[in-house]
Amino acid sequence: MTLRNLSIKRKLMVITMATSSLALLVASAGFLLYDLTAFRARMSDDLVTQAEILGTSSIGPLAFQDERAVADILAALRAKDDTVAAAIYAPDGKLFAAYRRQDAAGYVLPPGPEADGVRVDHDEHLKVFQTIRLQGELLGTLHIASDMRQWHARLTRYTGIVAVLMLGAAFVAFVLSSRLQTVISEPILALERTMRSVSTQKNFAVRARKANDDEVGALIEGFNAMLAEIQQRDAALQGANEDLKTRTQELEQEVGERLRAQEELKVLNATLEQRVAERSAAAEQRSLELARSQEALENQTRILQSILDSMSDGVIVADEEGRFILVNPAAEDILRVRLADAPMGEWASRFGFFLPDMLTPYPTDAFPLVQAIRGQAVEAADVYVSHAGAPDGIWISLNATPLKDEAGVLHNGVAVFRDITVHKRAEEQLLKAKEAAEAANRAKSQFLANMSHELRTPLNAIIGYSEMLQEQAEELEQRESIGDLQKIHAAGKHLQSLIDDILDLSKIEAGKMELFVENFDVAGMIDDVVITIQPLVEKSGNTLRTRYSDALGVMRSDLTKVRQILFNLLSNACKFTRDAAVSLEASRQLDGGREWVQISVSDTGIGMSEEQVERLFQDFTQGDASTTRKYGGTGLGLAISRRFCEMMDGHISVQSALGKGSTFTLRIPATTEASAAGAAQSSRITAPARTLPSARPPVLVIDDDPLVHDLMSRVLAKEGFDAVCAGSGPEGLALARSLRPIAITLDVVMPGMDGWAVLTALKADPELAEIPVVIVTMTDDRHMGYALGAADYVSKPVDPARLAGVLRRHASARTAASVLIVDDDEATREATRRLLKRDGWNVDVAGNGRQALDRLRVSHPSVILLDLLMPEMDGFDFLGVVRGSDAWRRIPVVVVTARDLDEEDRARLNGSVTRVLRKSGCRRDELLQEVRQHVRGCVSQPAAAG
């Protein structure tokens, strides 16, 4: 027997028991599921927390590769009964240290680290993986595994509780449902008895008795109301039969009246036929008038077609569906194709319409004529056409306009176009000519740069030999020769200045000249230039008058280029003015919301005409030929000055009158916006310095990273040194001058003043030049990271005093004072050899890198003087071989070259350093070991020399 066939009493009992039991079961299951899920989440959180604590505790031992300390940290997990095992993997994936619970010997650790997170494996172990990092560097990966015993015990206990609750609830539900079901079943049974009485006796006056005001009571009320309604309708039905008879009689009377109305309708139809005949006659008259209008329209169309046929421009009219409804012959002649009706989607493929890139078919929705059909006008759109009729392709310029009727309703679109192929071809030729001109300009700049370099080689010999001969003439008191030698030396210096100007000009034209932006005091810069130019002012018998105040403030620009521009202006004023006054005025102005520094240089010299002023700033141009012959010069100074000024968003103007003098005005923004690629920013990052104990030798650490400060301080302290840290280049220079450390570690990549600028300043200061410098950089750039280890750098022409000082410094720790000169230019090689011989050195020479390697196999010099540009094996390759040899790598190498070194060359040479260490190129322990070794070497070498 199914539930449907049970009595209402039993149904109520079954439903009550089933509903209450099911509700209790769902609630218990939900509670059990929530509790187990929350408990498992707490277990995962606890495991992650343990992993974070262990990972933080393991950072230090991992950084120093202390396996025993890491194992002790993991062993602390024995206090956690549910922890099965733990392990730490090295960055290469190998197991570094591990821990297992005594009863978990069968647990197998993963072969390597996995992705960070918590997971449950097939053995129902809860596992967590977490990486350990220090400042973004991966030190290792921590793994912890925990069993699920507590979770299973909780599941068993709560399942038993739920079963007991279910049995008790079922018994209570049975007792209550058996007693309470009568409240619902008794009224329903009474209603059922009343219904049977009405059905059997057809007595609609019987009524059911209402016992309660619930839904069953409402049902009884509805049943009684239904009986009352049936009783009422039965009475009404009897009355309706009487009314039907009366209505039938009324209908018969109405039919007679409608027959009379039909007669009247026939008379009305006759009247309508007469009116239709009258209107037909009027329509025929209008048709005749329309025919005459159509003839006139055709005449106008023929006239319009004649006009279109005679036009040289192509004309196409299309309707709203994209069909061509009007095409003139010029359109087909220009497009070189027979036009026909075509849907919009086929225009580009059928007629070969392409975008200006000549590769992409013109999208139908973007085609100008389609836009005109949709109500948007298009002007001067260039379209490339290529198809079988025009295989070489043609260009058209197309204008499209929407066509609207008198009411403004859009109905068609018209396109007018013309052939512009000739103009396009001319543009292409002009573009090619422009590219050829730019290539020729680059070739010229490259030629000037190469030529300048080639000229420097013999020039260096001239300057060097003239200096040596001057010294010999002074020693031998040959005064008649000193003047001639001074002229030779001055001519060489003048030629060197000319070559430098040509090289600057070629770098500007080649786009390789960069701005190095920094903050500097304007008044201080002008004071330095005035002091430098003073001998030239006095040589011409002039006086220099200045007018500016200390309130000029700070300027953010390229100090070197501003100083060079100002020096050029003052030197020109002194050159073209004799026994007169030269004035300099400077001010700070606000113009257009931007601050400007304006400097004016005025003289009362020969002046210039308007024609001379117009060509004044052209390359290799002066006022005229007579000016060049009388006053000399190359005509490059002002040209380079203007280009420098334009690079800094400024400009130079001149006012001059022939015979009355000239005034040059320089205006440069107080703040120059330079590109990131070409500007060296001067923002400073400082770090506090520590007071030095007097018991330990100091080592200066220059680095912008505070973490490096802490790390280097610990390492150097273990070696018996005291580290003083500087967070920027200027601070490092100040500490170097005040503390005089025994060695300096220097980062290359720092904001504001980078390592190369600091290194240059150190070696330019006689009091700091002897301090050994170790480069420690975190850069992984391929240019700055490539280091061959040049020990020093000297520019040609060689300054004898500078060269002697460099050689003594690098050979001070050696017993033999020998030097190997490697240079392909015989004159330069011989001049340097004689210079060193006279200073007491044992000198050996080589013409290129291969010959120098042969000399090294025979002898071991104290110092190597190396030129960079040589045949067969140049200086860079030679350095690579020397630094790769255990026998030769410690020989100091001093680069002596006329080459204008770029950033890559400087990175390859590492000027004035023993070695460059890359922090990202080796492990932390290897890096620290290298630093310790080089600091020891820098300290022990002077001791050995003493």
PDB file of N, CA and C in Angstrom, residues 873-945:
ATOM      1  N   MET A 873      95.074  41.989 -32.395  1.00  0.00           N
ATOM      2  CA  MET A 873      94.402  41.796 -31.111  1.00  0.00           C
ATOM      3  C   MET A 873      94.341  43.141 -30.402  1.00  0.00           C
ATOM      4  N   ASP A 874      93.105  43.679 -30.198  1.00  0.00           N
ATOM      5  CA  ASP A 874      92.989  44.991 -29.571  1.00  0.00           C
ATOM      6  C   ASP A 874      93.090  44.876 -28.057  1.00  0.00           C
ATOM      7  N   GLY A 875      92.987  46.050 -27.394  1.00  0.00           N
ATOM      8  CA  GLY A 875      93.171  46.089 -25.953  1.00  0.00           C
ATOM      9  C   GLY A 875      92.119  45.327 -25.176  1.00  0.00           C
ATOM     10  N   PHE A 876      90.883  45.318 -25.663  1.00  0.00           N
ATOM     11  CA  PHE A 876      89.827  44.600 -24.958  1.00  0.00           C
ATOM     12  C   PHE A 876      90.090  43.090 -24.953  1.00  0.00           C
ATOM     13  N   ASP A 877      90.446  42.548 -26.126  1.00  0.00           N
ATOM     14  CA  ASP A 877      90.731  41.112 -26.200  1.00  0.00           C
ATOM     15  C   ASP A 877      91.963  40.748 -25.372  1.00  0.00           C
ATOM     16  N   PHE A 878      92.974  41.626 -25.404  1.00  0.00           N
ATOM     17  CA  PHE A 878      94.182  41.377 -24.619  1.00  0.00           C
ATOM     18  C   PHE A 878      93.841  41.330 -23.125  1.00  0.00           C
ATOM     19  N   LEU A 879      93.015  42.273 -22.659  1.00  0.00           N
ATOM     20  CA  LEU A 879      92.606  42.272 -21.257  1.00  0.00           C
ATOM     21  C   LEU A 879      91.876  40.987 -20.895  1.00  0.00           C
ATOM     22  N   GLY A 880      91.039  40.487 -21.835  1.00  0.00           N
ATOM     23  CA  GLY A 880      90.323  39.255 -21.561  1.00  0.00           C
ATOM     24  C   GLY A 880      91.256  38.090 -21.332  1.00  0.00           C
ATOM     25  N   VAL A 881      92.310  38.004 -22.131  1.00  0.00           N
ATOM     26  CA  VAL A 881      93.284  36.918 -21.973  1.00  0.00           C
ATOM     27  C   VAL A 881      94.052  37.074 -20.671  1.00  0.00           C
ATOM     28  N   VAL A 882      94.490  38.314 -20.354  1.00  0.00           N
ATOM     29  CA  VAL A 882      95.284  38.552 -19.155  1.00  0.00           C
ATOM     30  C   VAL A 882      94.481  38.232 -17.905  1.00  0.00           C
ATOM     31  N   ARG A 883      93.225  38.675 -17.855  1.00  0.00           N
ATOM     32  CA  ARG A 883      92.408  38.431 -16.666  1.00  0.00           C
ATOM     33  C   ARG A 883      91.943  36.986 -16.566  1.00  0.00           C
ATOM     34  N   GLY A 884      92.075  36.236 -17.637  1.00  0.00           N
ATOM     35  CA  GLY A 884      91.721  34.828 -17.575  1.00  0.00           C
ATOM     36  C   GLY A 884      92.888  33.930 -17.208  1.00  0.00           C
ATOM     37  N   SER A 885      94.073  34.503 -17.002  1.00  0.00           N
ATOM     38  CA  SER A 885      95.268  33.722 -16.670  1.00  0.00           C
ATOM     39  C   SER A 885      95.595  33.890 -15.196  1.00  0.00           C
ATOM     40  N   ASP A 886      95.835  32.774 -14.507  1.00  0.00           N
ATOM     41  CA  ASP A 886      96.212  32.844 -13.095  1.00  0.00           C
ATOM     42  C   ASP A 886      97.556  33.527 -12.898  1.00  0.00           C
ATOM     43  N   ALA A 887      98.449  33.405 -13.870  1.00  0.00           N
ATOM     44  CA  ALA A 887      99.799  33.963 -13.732  1.00  0.00           C
ATOM     45  C   ALA A 887      99.831  35.466 -13.969  1.00  0.00           C
ATOM     46  N   TRP A 888      98.882  35.999 -14.767  1.00  0.00           N
ATOM     47  CA  TRP A 888      98.952  37.407 -15.178  1.00  0.00           C
ATOM     48  C   TRP A 888      97.831  38.266 -14.610  1.00  0.00           C
ATOM     49  N   ARG A 889      96.804  37.672 -14.035  1.00  0.00           N
ATOM     50  CA  ARG A 889      95.614  38.457 -13.705  1.00  0.00           C
ATOM     51  C   ARG A 889      95.868  39.516 -12.660  1.00  0.00           C
ATOM     52  N   ARG A 890      96.940  39.378 -11.828  1.00  0.00           N
ATOM     53  CA  ARG A 890      97.209  40.363 -10.779  1.00  0.00           C
ATOM     54  C   ARG A 890      98.097  41.505 -11.239  1.00  0.00           C
ATOM     55  N   ILE A 891      98.541  41.487 -12.489  1.00  0.00           N
ATOM     56  CA  ILE A 891      99.368  42.588 -12.994  1.00  0.00           C
ATOM     57  C   ILE A 891      98.468  43.793 -13.232  1.00  0.00           C
ATOM     58  N   PRO A 892      98.748  44.966 -12.628  1.00  0.00           N
ATOM     59  CA  PRO A 892      97.924  46.153 -12.884  1.00  0.00           C
ATOM     60  C   PRO A 892      98.025  46.567 -14.352  1.00  0.00           C
ATOM     61  N   VAL A 893      96.891  46.933 -14.939  1.00  0.00           N
ATOM     62  CA  VAL A 893      96.825  47.369 -16.330  1.00  0.00           C
ATOM     63  C   VAL A 893      96.280  48.784 -16.358  1.00  0.00           C
ATOM     64  N   VAL A 894      97.062  49.713 -16.958  1.00  0.00           N
ATOM     65  CA  VAL A 894      96.662  51.107 -17.105  1.00  0.00           C
ATOM     66  C   VAL A 894      96.354  51.361 -18.569  1.00  0.00           C
ATOM     67  N   VAL A 895      95.123  51.752 -18.857  1.00  0.00           N
ATOM     68  CA  VAL A 895      94.704  52.010 -20.236  1.00  0.00           C
ATOM     69  C   VAL A 895      95.141  53.412 -20.631  1.00  0.00           C
ATOM     70  N   VAL A 896      95.873  53.524 -21.745  1.00  0.00           N
ATOM     71  CA  VAL A 896      96.333  54.802 -22.289  1.00  0.00           C
ATOM     72  C   VAL A 896      95.777  54.886 -23.700  1.00  0.00           C
ATOM     73  N   THR A 897      94.745  55.717 -23.905  1.00  0.00           N
ATOM     74  CA  THR A 897      94.091  55.721 -25.209  1.00  0.00           C
ATOM     75  C   THR A 897      93.553  57.104 -25.513  1.00  0.00           C
ATOM     76  N   ALA A 898      93.422  57.379 -26.824  1.00  0.00           N
ATOM     77  CA  ALA A 898      92.794  58.618 -27.292  1.00  0.00           C
ATOM     78  C   ALA A 898      91.337  58.407 -27.611  1.00  0.00           C
ATOM     79  N   ARG A 899      90.846  57.199 -27.445  1.00  0.00           N
ATOM     80  CA  ARG A 899      89.468  56.880 -27.801  1.00  0.00           C
ATOM     81  C   ARG A 899      88.501  57.538 -26.828  1.00  0.00           C
ATOM     82  N   ASP A 900      87.395  58.048 -27.379  1.00  0.00           N
ATOM     83  CA  ASP A 900      86.336  58.627 -26.563  1.00  0.00           C
ATOM     84  C   ASP A 900      85.455  57.491 -26.065  1.00  0.00           C
ATOM     85  N   LEU A 901      85.666  57.092 -24.799  1.00  0.00           N
ATOM     86  CA  LEU A 901      84.995  55.900 -24.280  1.00  0.00           C
ATOM     87  C   LEU A 901      83.523  56.161 -24.017  1.00  0.00           C
ATOM     88  N   ASP A 902      82.679  55.211 -24.418  1.00  0.00           N
ATOM     89  CA  ASP A 902      81.259  55.275 -24.087  1.00  0.00           C
ATOM     90  C   ASP A 902      81.003  54.444 -22.842  1.00  0.00           C
ATOM     91  N   GLU A 903      79.711  54.327 -22.454  1.00  0.00           N
ATOM     92  CA  GLU A 903      79.370  53.612 -21.222  1.00  0.00           C
ATOM     93  C   GLU A 903      79.762  52.136 -21.279  1.00  0.00           C
ATOM     94  N   GLU A 904      79.624  51.535 -22.462  1.00  0.00           N
ATOM     95  CA  GLU A 904      79.969  50.120 -22.583  1.00  0.00           C
ATOM     96  C   GLU A 904      81.466  49.917 -22.405  1.00  0.00           C
ATOM     97  N   ASP A 905      82.274  50.825 -23.004  1.00  0.00           N
ATOM     98  CA  ASP A 905      83.726  50.711 -22.840  1.00  0.00           C
ATOM     99  C   ASP A 905      84.109  50.897 -21.378  1.00  0.00           C
ATOM    100  N   ARG A 906      83.485  51.855 -20.730  1.00  0.00           N
ATOM    101  CA  ARG A 906      83.805  52.080 -19.320  1.00  0.00           C
ATOM    102  C   ARG A 906      83.449  50.859 -18.482  1.00  0.00           C
ATOM    103  N   ALA A 907      82.324  50.222 -18.829  1.00  0.00           N
ATOM    104  CA  ALA A 907      81.942  49.018 -18.090  1.00  0.00           C
ATOM    105  C   ALA A 907      82.934  47.897 -18.328  1.00  0.00           C
ATOM    106  N   ARG A 908      83.436  47.796 -19.566  1.00  0.00           N
ATOM    107  CA  ARG A 908      84.392  46.726 -19.872  1.00  0.00           C
ATOM    108  C   ARG A 908      85.734  46.965 -19.198  1.00  0.00           C
ATOM    109  N   LEU A 909      86.101  48.242 -19.011  1.00  0.00           N
ATOM    110  CA  LEU A 909      87.401  48.547 -18.433  1.00  0.00           C
ATOM    111  C   LEU A 909      87.363  48.673 -16.916  1.00  0.00           C
ATOM    112  N   ASN A 910      86.186  49.100 -16.376  1.00  0.00           N
ATOM    113  CA  ASN A 910      86.087  49.329 -14.933  1.00  0.00           C
ATOM    114  C   ASN A 910      87.218  50.239 -14.452  1.00  0.00           C
ATOM    115  N   GLY A 911      87.242  51.455 -14.941  1.00  0.00           N
ATOM    116  CA  GLY A 911      88.336  52.369 -14.658  1.00  0.00           C
ATOM    117  C   GLY A 911      88.714  52.442 -13.199  1.00  0.00           C
ATOM    118  N   SER A 912      90.006  52.286 -12.913  1.00  0.00           N
ATOM    119  CA  SER A 912      90.605  52.448 -11.592  1.00  0.00           C
ATOM    120  C   SER A 912      90.106  51.448 -10.568  1.00  0.00           C
ATOM    121  N   VAL A 913      89.658  50.272 -10.978  1.00  0.00           N
ATOM    122  CA  VAL A 913      89.236  49.248 -10.022  1.00  0.00           C
ATOM    123  C   VAL A 913      89.973  47.959 -10.317  1.00  0.00           C
ATOM    124  N   THR A 914      90.076  47.146  -9.270  1.00  0.00           N
ATOM    125  CA  THR A 914      90.742  45.862  -9.431  1.00  0.00           C
ATOM    126  C   THR A 914      89.805  44.810  -9.994  1.00  0.00           C
ATOM    127  N   ARG A 915      88.527  44.885  -9.622  1.00  0.00           N
ATOM    128  CA  ARG A 915      87.579  43.866 -10.072  1.00  0.00           C
ATOM    129  C   ARG A 915      86.157  44.372  -9.846  1.00  0.00           C
ATOM    130  N   VAL A 916      85.240  43.899 -10.628  1.00  0.00           N
ATOM    131  CA  VAL A 916      83.822  44.214 -10.443  1.00  0.00           C
ATOM    132  C   VAL A 916      83.107  42.942 -10.038  1.00  0.00           C
ATOM    133  N   LEU A 917      82.346  42.997  -8.950  1.00  0.00           N
ATOM    134  CA  LEU A 917      81.591  41.837  -8.472  1.00  0.00           C
ATOM    135  C   LEU A 917      80.126  42.086  -8.718  1.00  0.00           C
ATOM    136  N   ARG A 918      79.410  41.118  -9.303  1.00  0.00           N
ATOM    137  CA  ARG A 918      77.972  41.214  -9.552  1.00  0.00           C
ATOM    138  C   ARG A 918      77.220  40.479  -8.453  1.00  0.00           C
ATOM    139  N   LYS A 919      76.379  41.212  -7.717  1.00  0.00           N
ATOM    140  CA  LYS A 919      75.627  40.588  -6.636  1.00  0.00           C
ATOM    141  C   LYS A 919      74.662  39.547  -7.167  1.00  0.00           C
ATOM    142  N   SER A 920      74.083  39.798  -8.324  1.00  0.00           N
ATOM    143  CA  SER A 920      73.117  38.844  -8.865  1.00  0.00           C
ATOM    144  C   SER A 920      73.779  37.721  -9.633  1.00  0.00           C
ATOM    145  N   GLY A 921      75.072  37.757  -9.791  1.00  0.00           N
ATOM    146  CA  GLY A 921      75.733  36.743 -10.595  1.00  0.00           C
ATOM    147  C   GLY A 921      76.285  35.591  -9.796  1.00  0.00           C
ATOM    148  N   CYS A 922      76.253  35.642  -8.458  1.00  0.00           N
ATOM    149  CA  CYS A 922      76.770  34.548  -7.651  1.00  0.00           C
ATOM    150  C   CYS A 922      75.943  34.457  -6.379  1.00  0.00           C
ATOM    151  N   ARG A 923      76.139  33.370  -5.652  1.00  0.00           N
ATOM    152  CA  ARG A 923      75.415  33.199  -4.406  1.00  0.00           C
ATOM    153  C   ARG A 923      75.934  34.179  -3.361  1.00  0.00           C
ATOM    154  N   ARG A 924      75.098  34.397  -2.319  1.00  0.00           N
ATOM    155  CA  ARG A 924      75.456  35.399  -1.317  1.00  0.00           C
ATOM    156  C   ARG A 924      76.780  35.071  -0.626  1.00  0.00           C
ATOM    157  N   ASP A 925      77.007  33.794  -0.301  1.00  0.00           N
ATOM    158  CA  ASP A 925      78.260  33.456   0.383  1.00  0.00           C
ATOM    159  C   ASP A 925      79.461  33.677  -0.520  1.00  0.00           C
ATOM    160  N   GLU A 926      79.298  33.393  -1.832  1.00  0.00           N
ATOM    161  CA  GLU A 926      80.403  33.637  -2.766  1.00  0.00           C
ATOM    162  C   GLU A 926      80.682  35.129  -2.890  1.00  0.00           C
ATOM    163  N   LEU A 927      79.616  35.947  -2.947  1.00  0.00           N
ATOM    164  CA  LEU A 927      79.792  37.386  -3.046  1.00  0.00           C
ATOM    165  C   LEU A 927      80.556  37.917  -1.841  1.00  0.00           C
ATOM    166  N   LEU A 928      80.130  37.513  -0.635  1.00  0.00           N
ATOM    167  CA  LEU A 928      80.795  38.009   0.575  1.00  0.00           C
ATOM    168  C   LEU A 928      82.238  37.553   0.637  1.00  0.00           C
ATOM    169  N   GLN A 929      82.502  36.325   0.197  1.00  0.00           N
ATOM    170  CA  GLN A 929      83.877  35.835   0.181  1.00  0.00           C
ATOM    171  C   GLN A 929      84.746  36.677  -0.745  1.00  0.00           C
ATOM    172  N   GLU A 930      84.203  37.042  -1.928  1.00  0.00           N
ATOM    173  CA  GLU A 930      84.951  37.884  -2.862  1.00  0.00           C
ATOM    174  C   GLU A 930      85.242  39.251  -2.236  1.00  0.00           C
ATOM    175  N   VAL A 931      84.241  39.846  -1.586  1.00  0.00           N
ATOM    176  CA  VAL A 931      84.454  41.149  -0.947  1.00  0.00           C
ATOM    177  C   VAL A 931      85.523  41.057   0.118  1.00  0.00           C
ATOM    178  N   ARG A 932      85.473  40.008   0.963  1.00  0.00           N
ATOM    179  CA  ARG A 932      86.490  39.851   2.017  1.00  0.00           C
ATOM    180  C   ARG A 932      87.892  39.749   1.424  1.00  0.00           C
ATOM    181  N   GLN A 933      88.021  38.967   0.349  1.00  0.00           N
ATOM    182  CA  GLN A 933      89.342  38.775  -0.255  1.00  0.00           C
ATOM    183  C   GLN A 933      89.888  40.081  -0.825  1.00  0.00           C
ATOM    184  N   HIS A 934      89.034  40.856  -1.495  1.00  0.00           N
ATOM    185  CA  HIS A 934      89.532  42.077  -2.126  1.00  0.00           C
ATOM    186  C   HIS A 934      89.820  43.170  -1.111  1.00  0.00           C
ATOM    187  N   VAL A 935      89.021  43.234  -0.029  1.00  0.00           N
ATOM    188  CA  VAL A 935      89.336  44.211   1.008  1.00  0.00           C
ATOM    189  C   VAL A 935      90.650  43.855   1.681  1.00  0.00           C
ATOM    190  N   ARG A 936      90.860  42.542   1.954  1.00  0.00           N
ATOM    191  CA  ARG A 936      92.160  42.119   2.526  1.00  0.00           C
ATOM    192  C   ARG A 936      93.304  42.482   1.594  1.00  0.00           C
ATOM    193  N   GLY A 937      93.081  42.228   0.283  1.00  0.00           N
ATOM    194  CA  GLY A 937      94.134  42.532  -0.680  1.00  0.00           C
ATOM    195  C   GLY A 937      94.444  44.009  -0.741  1.00  0.00           C
ATOM    196  N   CYS A 938      93.389  44.857  -0.687  1.00  0.00           N
ATOM    197  CA  CYS A 938      93.606  46.298  -0.738  1.00  0.00           C
ATOM    198  C   CYS A 938      94.375  46.797   0.471  1.00  0.00           C
ATOM    199  N   VAL A 939      94.175  46.126   1.642  1.00  0.00           N
ATOM    200  CA  VAL A 939      94.863  46.555   2.858  1.00  0.00           C
ATOM    201  C   VAL A 939      96.285  46.017   2.909  1.00  0.00           C
ATOM    202  N   SER A 940      96.467  44.762   2.465  1.00  0.00           N
ATOM    203  CA  SER A 940      97.788  44.139   2.582  1.00  0.00           C
ATOM    204  C   SER A 940      98.769  44.682   1.569  1.00  0.00           C
ATOM    205  N   GLN A 941      98.284  45.176   0.425  1.00  0.00           N
ATOM    206  CA  GLN A 941      99.224  45.629  -0.607  1.00  0.00           C
ATOM    207  C   GLN A 941     100.038  46.840  -0.155  1.00  0.00           C
ATOM    208  N   PRO A 942      99.388  47.895   0.394  1.00  0.00           N
ATOM    209  CA  PRO A 942     100.206  48.991   0.904  1.00  0.00           C
ATOM    210  C   PRO A 942     101.144  48.568   2.015  1.00  0.00           C
ATOM    211  N   ALA A 943     100.724  47.611   2.822  1.00  0.00           N
ATOM    212  CA  ALA A 943     101.605  47.139   3.889  1.00  0.00           C
ATOM    213  C   ALA A 943     102.839  46.487   3.314  1.00  0.00           C
ATOM    214  N   ALA A 944     102.650  45.710   2.265  1.00  0.00           N
ATOM    215  CA  ALA A 944     103.803  45.073   1.632  1.00  0.00           C
ATOM    216  C   ALA A 944     104.738  46.095   1.027  1.00  0.00           C
ATOM    217  N   ALA A 945     104.132  47.157   0.479  1.00  0.00           N
ATOM    218  CA  ALA A 945     104.971  48.187  -0.133  1.00  0.00           C
ATOM    219  C   ALA A 945     105.805  48.902   0.902  1.00  0.00           C
TER     220      ALA A 945
END
